XYZ file of C-alpha atoms in Angstrom:
667
model
C -5.324 -8.205 61.359
C -8.644 -9.298 59.928
C -9.628 -8.634 56.515
C -12.005 -5.794 55.805
C -15.757 -6.507 56.574
C -17.012 -5.788 53.424
C -15.725 -7.563 50.206
C -17.382 -7.620 46.555
C -18.314 -10.789 45.154
C -16.802 -12.285 41.975
C -20.168 -11.226 40.032
C -21.181 -7.896 38.700
C -23.539 -7.712 42.088
C -21.853 -5.477 44.707
C -21.814 -6.555 48.333
C -21.817 -2.684 49.172
C -24.344 -0.346 47.440
C -23.562 3.339 46.943
C -25.883 6.282 47.173
C -25.557 9.720 45.841
C -24.804 12.375 48.543
C -25.678 15.987 48.317
C -22.958 18.362 46.751
C -21.077 20.156 49.416
C -22.124 24.166 49.298
C -19.097 26.631 48.281
C -17.174 28.334 51.133
C -18.368 31.716 51.926
C -15.208 33.462 50.745
C -14.634 31.554 47.582
C -15.640 32.063 44.168
C -18.142 29.207 42.966
C -17.565 27.892 39.417
C -19.994 29.091 36.913
C -23.188 26.927 36.984
C -24.376 25.134 34.071
C -25.859 26.648 31.017
C -29.586 26.942 30.453
C -30.955 23.739 29.021
C -28.062 21.602 30.169
C -28.320 18.953 32.995
C -26.486 19.694 36.391
C -23.306 17.664 36.830
C -24.011 14.377 38.876
C -23.438 14.759 42.470
C -20.484 12.721 43.941
C -21.236 9.242 45.348
C -20.502 8.270 48.821
C -20.178 4.904 50.210
C -23.302 3.856 52.095
C -24.335 0.382 53.364
C -27.809 -0.551 51.930
C -28.537 -4.181 52.923
C -31.273 -5.634 50.445
C -34.316 -6.748 52.624
C -32.826 -5.376 55.790
C -35.596 -5.619 58.418
C -33.628 -3.898 61.495
C -35.141 -0.622 61.092
C -38.521 -1.667 61.367
C -37.730 -3.807 64.084
C -36.020 -0.769 65.573
C -39.394 1.344 65.483
C -41.241 -1.943 67.121
C -39.427 -1.800 70.550
C -42.327 -1.200 72.814
C -43.057 -2.280 75.963
C -45.903 -4.751 74.852
C -43.466 -6.169 72.211
C -40.662 -6.647 74.511
C -43.097 -8.609 77.055
C -44.059 -10.764 74.028
C -40.376 -11.343 72.958
C -38.590 -11.749 76.025
C -39.950 -15.447 76.583
C -38.829 -16.204 73.315
C -35.284 -15.031 73.722
C -34.811 -16.606 76.998
C -36.182 -19.638 75.374
C -33.581 -19.477 72.591
C -30.722 -18.847 74.921
C -31.384 -21.832 76.988
C -32.135 -24.195 74.061
C -28.846 -22.895 72.462
C -27.310 -23.685 76.014
C -28.885 -27.164 76.045
C -27.364 -28.208 73.021
C -23.922 -27.774 74.260
C -24.231 -28.848 78.070
C -27.498 -30.248 79.155
C -26.071 -30.811 82.700
C -24.928 -27.105 83.239
C -28.306 -25.715 82.160
C -30.282 -28.100 84.275
C -28.124 -27.068 87.203
C -28.250 -23.606 86.325
C -32.159 -23.516 86.217
C -32.122 -25.578 89.788
C -29.867 -22.760 91.510
C -32.116 -19.970 90.192
C -35.172 -21.797 91.553
C -33.618 -22.250 94.999
C -32.194 -18.748 94.830
C -35.596 -17.569 94.582
C -36.978 -19.686 97.347
C -34.356 -18.718 99.742
C -35.112 -14.843 99.054
C -38.741 -15.438 99.907
C -37.660 -17.490 103.005
C -35.476 -14.636 104.193
C -37.955 -12.180 103.695
C -40.450 -14.114 105.642
C -37.788 -14.406 108.166
C -37.774 -10.643 108.519
C -41.255 -10.378 109.914
C -40.266 -12.940 112.812
C -37.016 -11.052 113.409
C -38.857 -7.549 113.958
C -41.755 -9.037 115.711
C -39.364 -10.484 118.110
C -37.112 -7.196 118.524
C -40.112 -4.907 119.269
C -41.953 -7.121 121.465
C -42.112 -6.495 125.177
C -39.997 -8.222 127.883
C -36.314 -8.775 128.566
C -33.817 -8.024 125.866
C -32.214 -11.506 126.518
C -35.642 -13.305 125.932
C -36.523 -11.561 122.761
C -33.272 -12.377 121.325
C -33.786 -15.843 121.890
C -37.092 -15.508 120.439
C -35.516 -13.773 117.260
C -32.732 -16.595 117.147
C -34.481 -18.813 114.820
C -35.372 -16.098 112.176
C -31.740 -14.768 112.354
C -30.555 -18.177 111.806
C -32.739 -18.350 108.651
C -31.820 -15.025 107.347
C -27.997 -15.699 107.719
C -28.416 -19.308 106.392
C -30.510 -17.698 103.279
C -27.871 -15.001 102.350
C -24.934 -17.732 102.866
C -26.476 -20.151 100.665
C -27.711 -17.824 98.182
C -24.104 -16.431 97.846
C -22.918 -19.794 97.173
C -25.614 -20.323 94.545
C -24.658 -17.091 92.894
C -21.038 -18.083 92.690
C -22.307 -21.243 91.195
C -24.433 -19.548 88.715
C -21.466 -17.074 87.550
C -19.330 -20.280 87.169
C -21.725 -22.124 85.171
C -22.578 -19.023 82.931
C -19.007 -18.536 82.287
C -18.834 -22.049 81.308
C -21.689 -22.004 78.847
C -20.985 -18.633 77.562
C -18.008 -19.288 75.269
C -19.646 -22.615 74.303
C -22.566 -21.259 72.935
C -20.566 -18.531 70.946
C -18.463 -21.140 69.551
C -21.540 -23.495 68.642
C -23.170 -20.606 67.090
C -20.015 -19.799 64.949
C -19.644 -23.375 63.923
C -23.147 -23.461 62.593
C -22.367 -19.977 60.662
C -19.212 -21.370 59.420
C -20.841 -24.554 58.208
C -23.651 -22.448 56.438
C -21.249 -20.512 54.689
C -18.592 -23.217 53.450
C -21.395 -25.403 52.315
C -23.255 -22.986 50.025
C -22.856 -22.552 46.550
C -20.119 -20.517 45.315
C -22.803 -18.337 43.598
C -24.226 -17.306 47.075
C -21.425 -14.659 47.222
C -22.522 -13.228 43.964
C -25.952 -12.174 45.112
C -26.226 -8.271 46.414
C -26.055 -8.029 50.247
C -25.085 -11.560 50.764
C -21.500 -10.402 52.326
C -22.943 -7.737 54.419
C -25.507 -9.982 55.715
C -22.652 -12.426 56.603
C -21.168 -9.491 58.619
C -24.309 -8.802 60.536
C -24.637 -12.412 61.110
C -21.040 -12.678 62.442
C -22.192 -9.692 64.716
C -24.792 -12.015 66.066
C -22.179 -14.601 67.024
C -20.422 -12.141 68.969
C -23.322 -11.367 70.935
C -24.647 -14.858 71.411
C -22.645 -15.633 74.621
C -24.000 -12.418 75.979
C -27.700 -13.673 75.562
C -27.294 -16.212 78.206
C -25.715 -14.092 80.566
C -28.576 -11.286 79.728
C -31.020 -14.217 80.192
C -29.480 -15.087 83.631
C -29.952 -11.578 84.730
C -33.684 -11.642 83.869
C -34.121 -14.767 85.289
C -32.452 -13.751 88.661
C -34.468 -10.440 88.555
C -37.669 -12.541 87.902
C -36.985 -14.782 90.805
C -36.503 -12.114 93.116
C -39.492 -10.241 91.797
C -41.803 -13.395 92.267
C -40.384 -13.988 96.133
C -40.875 -10.447 96.829
C -44.327 -10.324 95.191
C -45.573 -13.517 97.029
C -44.504 -11.942 100.474
C -45.882 -8.424 99.589
C -49.293 -10.048 98.826
C -49.171 -12.094 102.191
C -48.606 -8.949 103.970
C -51.511 -7.139 102.159
C -53.064 -7.710 98.493
C -53.172 -3.994 97.806
C -49.328 -3.467 97.913
C -48.475 -5.364 94.806
C -50.692 -3.552 92.271
C -49.691 -0.253 93.422
C -46.024 -1.129 93.284
C -46.350 -2.532 89.694
C -48.252 0.869 88.892
C -45.372 2.804 90.426
C -42.706 0.912 88.131
C -44.652 1.189 84.870
C -43.484 4.759 83.996
C -40.076 3.960 84.556
C -40.609 0.789 82.447
C -41.859 2.710 79.622
C -39.375 5.074 79.687
C -36.387 2.557 79.531
C -37.923 0.864 76.705
C -38.154 4.315 74.890
C -34.805 5.141 75.611
C -33.447 1.638 74.424
C -35.470 2.257 71.181
C -33.591 5.460 70.637
C -30.140 4.179 71.061
C -30.982 1.373 68.972
C -32.202 3.594 66.243
C -29.174 5.825 66.446
C -27.074 2.783 66.084
C -28.901 2.009 62.795
C -28.364 5.600 61.542
C -24.559 5.200 62.101
C -24.319 2.012 60.650
C -23.061 3.196 57.251
C -20.432 5.492 58.855
C -19.395 2.998 61.207
C -18.683 0.676 58.495
C -16.981 3.157 56.284
C -14.481 3.795 59.631
C -13.716 0.278 59.851
C -12.868 0.505 55.826
C -10.588 3.310 56.077
C -9.178 2.091 59.156
C -8.182 -0.895 57.356
C -6.875 0.785 54.475
C -4.897 3.095 56.352
C -3.047 0.587 58.151
C -2.764 -2.391 55.758
C 0.671 -3.525 54.610
C -0.261 -3.834 51.087
C -1.286 -0.412 50.820
C 1.238 1.452 52.894
C 3.393 2.153 50.050
C 0.762 3.879 47.837
C -0.453 5.999 50.947
C 3.118 7.191 51.242
C 3.719 7.686 47.717
C 0.428 8.979 46.803
C 0.628 11.223 50.001
C -3.122 9.938 50.766
C -2.554 10.082 54.511
C -4.485 13.332 55.230
C -7.003 12.991 52.597
C -8.110 9.489 54.211
C -7.660 10.724 57.761
C -10.168 13.754 56.771
C -12.941 11.300 55.514
C -12.077 9.416 58.731
C -12.570 12.606 60.915
C -15.859 13.561 58.977
C -17.448 10.159 59.282
C -16.538 10.163 62.908
C -18.250 13.555 63.334
C -21.447 12.148 61.835
C -21.583 9.097 64.394
C -20.742 11.493 67.333
C -23.534 13.787 66.323
C -26.128 11.087 65.787
C -24.931 9.549 68.971
C -25.029 12.750 70.792
C -28.659 13.661 69.548
C -29.821 10.157 70.787
C -28.190 10.407 74.090
C -29.816 13.632 75.100
C -33.490 12.503 73.930
C -32.970 9.192 75.547
C -31.895 11.058 78.883
C -34.678 13.312 78.584
C -37.091 10.382 78.239
C -35.560 8.832 81.329
C -35.895 11.856 83.125
C -39.253 12.239 82.638
C -39.896 8.556 83.317
C -38.026 8.884 86.819
C -40.199 11.986 87.860
C -43.393 9.932 87.132
C -41.856 7.078 89.031
C -41.008 8.843 91.929
C -44.367 10.259 92.251
C -45.883 6.955 91.924
C -43.612 5.442 94.502
C -44.660 8.368 96.692
C -48.200 7.024 96.500
C -47.220 3.360 97.502
C -45.257 4.402 100.702
C -48.336 6.853 101.604
C -50.472 3.579 101.009
C -48.153 1.758 103.146
C -48.333 4.267 106.003
C -52.171 4.526 105.819
C -52.184 0.583 106.165
C -50.198 1.006 109.160
C -51.990 3.718 110.653
C -55.497 1.937 110.182
C -53.936 -1.040 111.603
C -54.630 -3.295 108.681
C -51.042 -4.610 108.936
C -48.613 -4.707 111.869
C -45.316 -2.924 112.279
C -43.443 -6.103 111.738
C -45.061 -6.911 108.843
C -44.372 -3.106 107.399
C -40.765 -3.707 108.333
C -41.180 -6.762 105.908
C -43.078 -4.998 103.126
C -40.381 -2.340 103.309
C -37.685 -5.118 102.168
C -40.056 -6.488 99.823
C -41.058 -3.318 97.941
C -37.316 -2.809 97.274
C -36.964 -6.277 96.177
C -39.950 -6.012 93.720
C -38.840 -2.484 92.662
C -35.228 -3.988 91.876
C -36.537 -6.809 89.996
C -39.075 -4.932 87.882
C -36.272 -2.348 86.957
C -33.928 -5.136 86.362
C -36.222 -7.120 84.053
C -36.993 -3.864 82.099
C -33.268 -2.716 81.806
C -32.248 -6.293 80.852
C -35.115 -6.866 78.750
C -34.146 -3.745 76.514
C -30.469 -4.932 76.265
C -31.590 -8.709 75.659
C -34.095 -7.300 73.119
C -31.254 -5.833 70.919
C -29.360 -8.737 71.310
C -32.373 -10.696 69.989
C -32.237 -8.442 66.969
C -28.452 -9.455 66.262
C -29.282 -13.192 66.660
C -32.189 -12.839 64.182
C -29.383 -11.681 61.660
C -27.374 -14.874 62.692
C -30.555 -16.794 62.037
C -31.711 -15.286 58.875
C -28.251 -15.747 57.535
C -28.587 -19.568 58.145
C -31.659 -19.674 56.513
C -30.363 -17.803 53.552
C -27.310 -19.753 53.337
C -29.247 -22.653 53.844
C -31.184 -21.668 50.656
C -27.983 -21.507 48.548
C -26.512 -24.997 50.213
C -24.947 -27.274 47.870
C -27.632 -29.839 46.770
C -26.578 -31.793 43.798
C -26.468 -35.369 42.512
C -24.774 -38.182 43.897
C -22.596 -39.689 40.978
C -19.015 -39.983 41.800
C -17.027 -39.073 38.780
C -13.754 -40.505 37.377
C -11.407 -38.729 35.326
C -12.888 -36.634 33.611
C -11.742 -37.823 30.351
C -13.982 -35.295 28.345
C -15.271 -32.093 29.646
C -17.880 -30.504 27.255
C -20.004 -27.110 27.493
C -23.169 -27.493 25.335
C -25.046 -24.193 24.415
C -23.838 -22.642 27.766
C -25.270 -19.649 29.432
C -24.464 -18.108 32.669
C -25.917 -14.724 34.248
C -24.977 -13.477 37.592
C -27.649 -12.449 39.989
C -29.314 -9.133 39.158
C -26.737 -8.584 36.302
C -27.971 -6.437 33.375
C -27.119 -9.214 30.476
C -25.419 -12.681 30.663
C -21.750 -13.259 31.181
C -21.980 -15.947 28.668
C -24.383 -16.880 26.190
C -24.773 -20.354 23.644
C -20.763 -21.358 23.997
C -20.228 -24.844 23.045
C -16.684 -26.516 23.171
C -14.880 -29.269 24.880
C -11.436 -30.446 26.294
C -10.065 -34.029 26.434
C -7.328 -35.821 28.585
C -4.239 -34.949 27.136
C -5.373 -31.948 25.414
C -4.821 -28.072 26.440
C -7.524 -25.522 25.709
C -6.964 -21.823 25.890
C -9.667 -19.400 26.558
C -8.626 -15.845 25.391
C -10.371 -12.688 24.898
C -10.830 -9.101 26.167
C -11.324 -8.123 29.871
C -14.612 -8.755 30.736
C -15.340 -11.366 27.979
C -16.237 -14.221 30.393
C -13.137 -16.499 30.368
C -13.075 -16.652 34.026
C -16.507 -17.399 34.340
C -16.344 -20.138 31.882
C -13.440 -21.945 33.613
C -15.467 -21.930 36.941
C -18.165 -23.648 34.904
C -16.063 -26.305 33.424
C -14.760 -27.179 36.687
C -18.242 -27.438 38.351
C -17.779 -24.432 40.842
C -20.872 -22.855 39.219
C -23.728 -24.414 37.479
C -25.068 -23.151 34.083
C -28.215 -20.926 33.871
C -28.864 -22.461 30.588
C -27.512 -25.348 28.631
C -25.138 -27.740 30.476
C -21.575 -28.948 31.442
C -20.949 -32.480 31.206
C -18.067 -34.472 32.336
C -17.796 -37.783 30.466
C -21.616 -37.470 29.452
C -22.565 -36.876 32.981
C -24.349 -33.284 33.872
C -22.428 -31.605 36.250
C -25.620 -30.949 38.122
C -25.831 -34.907 38.791
C -22.401 -34.978 40.162
C -21.748 -35.143 44.106
C -20.255 -31.777 44.594
C -17.027 -32.841 46.905
C -16.058 -35.818 44.946
C -16.180 -33.711 41.623
C -13.954 -30.735 43.348
C -11.550 -33.603 44.329
C -10.910 -34.346 40.717
C -10.043 -30.636 39.927
C -6.899 -28.471 40.531
C -7.676 -24.592 39.929
C -4.896 -21.874 40.044
C -6.918 -18.754 40.211
C -5.666 -15.317 39.501
C -5.860 -14.363 43.343
C -4.494 -17.401 44.687
C -4.712 -17.750 48.560
C -1.473 -17.186 50.733
C -2.367 -19.626 53.774
C -0.324 -18.908 57.153
C 0.901 -22.705 56.911
C 3.981 -24.405 56.487
C 5.261 -24.978 52.750
C 4.250 -28.643 52.768
C 0.765 -27.647 53.674
C 0.495 -24.828 51.088
C 1.369 -27.245 48.413
C -0.837 -30.310 49.795
C -3.654 -27.922 51.213
C -4.292 -30.526 54.139
C -4.972 -33.256 51.807
C -3.374 -36.895 52.559
C 0.142 -36.681 51.143
C 0.512 -39.167 48.434
C 3.284 -41.823 48.937
C 3.983 -45.004 51.017
C 4.875 -42.899 54.196
C 7.880 -42.022 56.016
C 10.650 -39.957 54.314
C 8.994 -41.026 50.740
C 5.694 -39.291 51.536
C 7.128 -35.849 50.300
C 8.329 -37.226 47.062
C 4.984 -36.364 45.478
C 5.415 -32.818 46.876
C 8.976 -32.236 45.881
C 7.783 -33.192 42.412
C 4.834 -30.741 42.002
C 7.406 -28.338 43.449
C 9.994 -29.132 40.842
C 7.427 -28.912 37.848
C 6.376 -25.392 39.083
C 9.772 -24.010 39.964
C 8.805 -23.860 43.529
C 11.715 -26.269 44.493
C 14.089 -23.403 44.405
C 11.836 -21.433 46.537
C 11.706 -24.380 49.088
C 15.217 -25.095 49.126
C 16.085 -21.224 50.048
C 13.639 -21.589 53.136
C 14.931 -21.788 56.460
C 13.438 -25.063 57.411
C 12.551 -26.342 53.938
C 8.823 -27.754 53.642
C 8.462 -27.282 57.510
C 8.793 -23.577 57.010
C 6.118 -21.485 58.274
C 5.010 -19.087 55.434
C 3.373 -16.368 57.359
C 5.992 -13.285 58.602
C 3.156 -11.879 60.751
C 3.398 -15.123 62.899
C 6.365 -15.694 65.285
C 9.174 -17.639 63.387
C 7.158 -17.071 60.040
C 8.997 -16.159 56.638
C 7.401 -14.195 53.819
C 7.556 -14.953 50.376
C 7.609 -12.561 47.084
C 4.621 -12.395 44.819
C 6.530 -14.599 42.061
C 7.437 -17.092 44.820
C 4.039 -17.514 45.977
C 2.794 -18.032 42.605
C 5.125 -20.947 42.326
C 3.750 -22.158 45.303
C -0.094 -21.907 44.198
C 1.159 -23.809 40.850
C 2.650 -26.653 42.917
C -0.552 -27.161 44.852
C -2.261 -27.474 41.726
C 0.404 -29.768 39.917
C 0.117 -31.934 43.207
C -3.394 -32.933 43.405
C -4.539 -35.956 41.536
C -6.871 -33.983 39.343
C -8.407 -35.069 35.991
C -8.953 -31.474 35.194
C -6.665 -28.603 35.600
C -7.621 -24.866 35.244
C -5.054 -22.330 35.200
C -6.295 -18.684 35.146
C -3.138 -16.316 34.236
C -1.018 -18.741 36.060
C 2.565 -16.904 35.269
C 1.242 -13.276 35.852
C 3.803 -12.686 38.685
C 6.729 -14.790 37.208
C 9.772 -13.612 35.610
C 10.438 -14.865 31.910
C 12.615 -17.640 33.063
C 10.173 -19.065 35.391
C 7.342 -18.486 32.798
C 9.323 -20.541 30.266
C 9.590 -23.348 32.568
C 6.057 -23.762 33.453
C 5.010 -23.715 29.541
C 7.690 -25.705 28.304
C 6.417 -28.569 30.823
C 2.849 -27.601 30.387
C 2.434 -30.632 27.650
C 3.769 -33.238 30.107
C 1.078 -32.354 32.744
C -1.796 -32.643 30.108
C -0.501 -36.292 29.486
C -2.794 -37.481 31.982
C -5.509 -34.628 32.352
C -7.462 -32.021 30.704
C -5.723 -28.698 31.020
C -7.781 -25.259 30.734
C -5.631 -22.145 30.291
C -6.968 -18.640 30.704
C -4.601 -16.075 29.732
C -3.853 -12.600 28.045
C -0.407 -13.352 26.793
C -0.944 -14.865 23.436
C 2.524 -15.971 23.052
C 1.615 -18.748 25.919
C -1.188 -20.193 24.048
C 1.176 -21.869 21.088
C 1.156 -24.872 23.514
C -2.598 -25.110 23.287
C -4.304 -27.927 21.130
C -7.633 -25.670 20.794
C -8.161 -21.878 21.203
C -11.549 -20.520 22.593
C -11.900 -16.912 21.631
C -14.469 -14.975 23.678
C -16.063 -11.650 23.043
C -18.687 -10.023 25.792
C -19.653 -13.649 26.544
C -20.273 -15.327 23.137
C -17.700 -17.653 21.559
C -16.685 -15.978 18.317
C -13.760 -18.206 17.312
C -12.419 -21.771 17.864
C -9.615 -23.520 16.555
C -5.654 -23.840 16.430
C -3.292 -21.420 17.081
C -2.146 -21.353 13.277
C -5.605 -21.082 11.970
C -6.417 -18.256 14.201
C -3.433 -16.124 13.942
C -3.621 -16.274 10.104
C -7.305 -15.699 9.684
C -9.150 -12.465 9.984
C -11.028 -11.994 13.411
C -10.631 -11.111 16.885
C -7.461 -13.242 17.746
C -5.598 -11.768 14.974
C -6.331 -8.410 16.083
C -5.032 -9.103 19.653
C -2.075 -11.002 18.232
C -1.021 -8.223 15.850
C -1.652 -5.415 18.926
C 0.608 -7.480 21.374
C 3.276 -7.754 18.727
C 3.178 -4.169 17.598
C 5.906 -3.096 19.960
C 8.800 -1.357 17.824
C 11.936 -0.891 19.534
C 12.562 3.040 20.260
C 15.614 4.929 19.058
C 18.037 6.766 21.288
């Protein structure tokens, strides 16, 4: 099961904005609470989740769906589809285009053969002679139909071959852009929502080629039939175009109504997805039952679904009314076309055989026009989703990691100098004027109350973030000048929310990196050493297949770990890396006292050849630290050893006193 589409970034900027909704009116038969007293402000209305993407242009684009805009945009979209296909398989695209051209030529030849066939059939003379005279035209008709059928099968096979490759290429480009963006990109408001919109663009990218194929086929049929109609009589073609125009306009307007309805219901459809996820997610299942929340959440789901249905129904009826008016106008115009055809026959300007050919050509032209309009409206909407995909590539490209080329060693000394950092659109900086350092062989503890900036500072020290002001240096080199990938290879991080990868126990520790060791059976020595240091060796020993056990119960044959067991594995993966800087953010929150004691008694040994940054709320654990940095609302308020800070008045002393103020209760 996929994770929910909306996830807030680590910074203060939310991915999903909220907007206040009107307060519900009281029920008719229930007493309303007394209103606010005169001169007092009314209570604020309850806020409801609403999706508001900053810079979203799709509503404007929905209003811009017109026949003129579609005619201007269709060649661009078809060109985009062919370019995307050309990038993945040039031969298939070339073959596809050749087949389309041949299909159009054969349709024109088949229509022309109709004239010869009808002329021979209605001519005077013996039937056998007339059939012999019609035989070449009949053979041409049959051959054209047969070859066009084969070409249609070939076109379908080539499209089936290209479509998934286009989608995969679009997804690879999206993933490449996202994974090579700075971590701070996720802190920008709307970034995660624009990712969701771009992901929708990936889903429909394979449809773009099929829709382009339909338009190309309709265009080829239209051109072939138009050429034949022009040959029969030049007056027929403009009359037919005039007849198709009302339905074309109605089709575009109906498509615009449906697209705008989709935009209007986007927020509620997103809410439906989130509610569906939370209702069935395993991590929430016990809380839904113990909190008896099922009926409450299902009620919200029904209410959101009812709003979606109401908006969809309104759009459907309006679109149906528009289509009906277009069909009536188109029917009247088609009657004029047939009247003109009869008049041309009656005045002798065209023969009966040519009229028969014109009849078939008129049907082909009408079908082609309707196909272009219908598929054009669909591809127009698909193109808007692809615009979301393209816009996200541009946005993520703007956040792409672009740092220096210095390949670091160590680092032996990590120093923050007058460091400041502010999340995008935050009211105040998360860190201000912080100066400290940590050296190889040392343990630096970061402590403070919630929201004091500890985790942000740890990400700056290990070069995951770049400072807003001031600098972080590794052995005197600013992290801005470091090669990002090379720097991150020198870092081992255990975050508060560690990943539980659906991989084997070995891969969960090595993270896919080359296993250290001479190879063969000795290659796992480093893995087992890291597991012993974190206490994960007991976990591995209890697994069915040891290090080869798949740690994912939802996969066939997988095995699940408890929270504490997973934390040991997360610690083992950090201890396994050949890193000069080790960052532990609440590394023992899920561990029992025995396992926690094992970690901290061995932390000095781990710090022998690396610098260690420890983020924790448990002040008893910072006794192993060489230096302690106390943060308060983003500022460094105390900096020293455990003994110095415990005995001196200040925030650390206050927190230490509060944590140890636990008198035993009496029976």
